[in-house]
């Protein structure tokens, strides 16, 4: 950097006006012209506020509670820091194209050293044009100050705001600063300000007149720096900014969704793809971030630090954990995203106890296939068939894509049931067989006696997620007593055995429905528990048959301590059992919990 | 301060009147300043800077029949030291550790007189220069030592213990989720003693066949008492007595003893993860390799310390790079090698730690695959009774 005695530097300070608010307004124009506060939570502070809000005496870093008292009608929004940094990057791109040396000192502030540019263009003209370009291309209001050093330019920007510019000529710095409040000097915060005010120093002018030794006595080493700044002296250079790298992936849905199973499987796919990217670039991550945007544009992110890794299973587990913690509101989701940051170059350190050789070989084989046949050549089945749009993994920007589950030809039919013990099963079978002989109705014999809990169609790839959902439900379900009593019928098409105590089963069905989050069009959760004898009857068949059953009495009861998942693939004649979910026995559950309480 | 000259008379006159006057007892002893400081420093390593219990910021002084027992504790580990003093009565008091240590450090060798009012816990120290008063705490508040029942014992030469600690301690882990790995696993057998440490990325197994135990047993010693033991065992020859049971281990050595809680839990099955078949064998000068690894790793990534070892015939090629700064280093070393040419990545810090904790001139490195452990052993062991195996897991290289 040239620092010649006979020449001076030209430094521009650019600052995006109430940046967080401006970005939020771009996304949601309804916020225009209204007092807006950006900041989080009950106990949070105001991270940014619009000029309309400043009129109420609100300033950034003020506790949110105080701000709300000052201006109860202000609209409070949670910050979407990913969006902010994306917009800030856009501004930086524009600056990077034109500026010789620039520094990003914060998310919304830039210093540009344009010393010597006046030989070709007027510096002020150049900066003005840059400001207009940024305004035009990003739609964000921006101000700048120009002078011979960083401090004066920053103060000039502050004076120029909002949405304006200011130039301090060489030699005019002292006069420009003199009438300002000492508070305007960047180093002077709340504490120093009060100290100076107590000494009777209010304007920068007074500081300028004081001997620097006196300030040093009061403020220590900083005193000298403050004195220099007050006199418009600042030799600090513009330090080129280097970015900390991260890779991320985001999906915006055409239709907002609460399909947790789909969301999770989508995140598995994103994670898998990013993890491959990490390994391919010889990188490791130590920070995982998950992002959710709800349908009302509220955006929440959560991150977690982990030991350096690039292995799928560690990352997938962490991403799912974060999602479960983050997704607290039962509200439609518009966007989800996964980000890995704090990247360093290197390979995965293999763990002596946790990484089996098979797993490492599997990863290496999978990666090899991906390198040869493309990133999608091989994937986890749970990732489903949602096609991830192609995106740039180093900024995650991409186009929107539908996130709903496609109806697939490879979908199978599933049936989740409570199965009676063999004795009752045989008894009901006998009734069914008898019915079959007497009325020659074929559908009677098609399935074994059961009480249906759920019937749905599913893509094979999503099976794993649904099964884990069922496991979760079964874990918290105590065995159900089922008392069967007499026969009944649905209109004239189905004859069944009634359940005398349906409520336990209904609540089980409800929790399954909630947990599995299956699509309404592709699933059925019966709210009237029953054990079918015959279905699909024609009216005349029904009339003949029902007479027999109305005269009959039937009573049986059993404890159902598990549920069975059965599956029928296209072309299969019947169901086969693929999984048994044991309910937790109440003995295991209650006393353990009690013991814990007593213990503490 | 003005009564410097007749200080001793002062104390002697004071004492009997107050002892006999009321039920108000005084404790008094005279001790050499440097002797006391030496004992305090030997055990002061136990003291934590921020203690959950304020009483733990103190040394416990117990006088019994002319012998002073000093203890320091952090609840997990307690160290005790004994020295003889001139004392007439028995008693106990907790003395603030920091202030006592700081004071003692400033004295040249001289006798110090401690007079302690056991009612108010006021402590008065008299030196040749003057008097110093501070307030202690009731010695009864100091945590009691655990009573050890059903103990088994073993006698060891301090040299064996010291070696075992030095060779293994660096390989212990820091993961709070896996506390067993933060300690050293001790396996006492009839024909040998084995010490194991691992953090899941590296593992050390140190075995001595010249030290034996009558009783078989295993326990996991935490890191802190081992570090303390290492300091006090250095440069001594008195034998070390270890008593242990399910929960605690008690080390006795000269006039110092240490009792610590053992880490509870099952140590991982380390034998199962040491690969047996390693067809690729490399023998190389230990210090040459260590120096190369250290040098090359300066150019590696500052977080991962990743270096690449490439073996072709009898040449070992070590390289590292840091793409962020465009740093790169390459070195070549000659070695003896039998096996297929291979390329494997390691964390240079692990390699350097292991190489510097081996003693031999030549070191063997046995490997099989780039994603399997490398095993370091001493090629020319100076002590045939000592068997040391170090294992390091590689990092996955992207080729």
Coordinates of C-alpha atoms in Angstrom, one line a residue, chain A residues 245 278-284 308 310-311 343-355 357 360-361 363-364 371, chain B residues 178 181 198 200-203 268-270 273 301 303-304 306 308 324 347 350 370-373 391 393-398:
Chain A
X245 CA -15.9 -21.1 3.5
X278 CA -16.7 -32.3 1.3
X279 CA -14.9 -35.6 0.7
X280 CA -14.4 -34.8 -3.0
X281 CA -12.9 -31.5 -2.2
X282 CA -10.8 -33.0 0.7
X283 CA -12.6 -31.0 3.3
X284 CA -13.9 -31.6 6.8
X308 CA -14.1 -32.5 12.3
X310 CA -17.0 -35.6 6.5
X311 CA -18.7 -38.9 7.1
X343 CA -14.3 -26.1 6.8
X344 CA -10.7 -27.2 6.8
X345 CA -8.7 -29.2 4.3
X346 CA -8.1 -32.8 5.2
X347 CA -9.4 -36.4 5.3
X348 CA -11.6 -38.0 7.8
X349 CA -9.7 -39.3 10.9
X350 CA -10.7 -42.9 11.2
X351 CA -12.0 -44.0 14.6
X352 CA -10.6 -47.1 16.2
X353 CA -13.9 -48.2 17.7
X354 CA -16.7 -46.6 15.8
X355 CA -15.7 -46.8 12.2
X357 CA -13.7 -51.3 8.1
X360 CA -15.2 -47.1 5.4
X361 CA -15.0 -49.4 2.4
X363 CA -18.1 -45.0 1.7
X364 CA -15.1 -45.3 -0.5
X371 CA -17.1 -39.9 -9.3
Chain B
X178 CA -16.5 -41.6 26.9
X181 CA -11.0 -43.4 27.6
X198 CA -6.5 -44.7 23.8
X200 CA -10.0 -43.8 19.6
X201 CA -7.5 -42.4 17.2
X202 CA -4.4 -43.7 18.7
X203 CA -3.6 -46.4 21.2
X268 CA -13.2 -51.0 25.4
X269 CA -11.9 -54.3 24.1
X270 CA -8.6 -52.9 22.8
X273 CA -9.0 -53.6 17.4
X301 CA -3.2 -27.7 7.6
X303 CA -6.2 -27.9 12.1
X304 CA -5.9 -31.4 10.7
X306 CA -2.5 -34.2 7.9
X308 CA 0.9 -38.2 3.5
X324 CA -5.4 -22.2 2.0
X347 CA -2.3 -36.8 11.7
X350 CA -0.1 -38.3 16.6
X370 CA -4.5 -47.2 3.8
X371 CA -7.7 -47.3 5.9
X372 CA -6.4 -49.6 8.6
X373 CA -4.3 -48.9 11.6
X391 CA -1.3 -47.9 17.2
X393 CA -5.5 -44.7 12.9
X394 CA -5.0 -43.1 9.5
X395 CA -7.0 -40.3 7.9
X396 CA -8.8 -41.2 4.7
X397 CA -7.0 -39.9 1.7
X398 CA -8.7 -38.8 -1.4

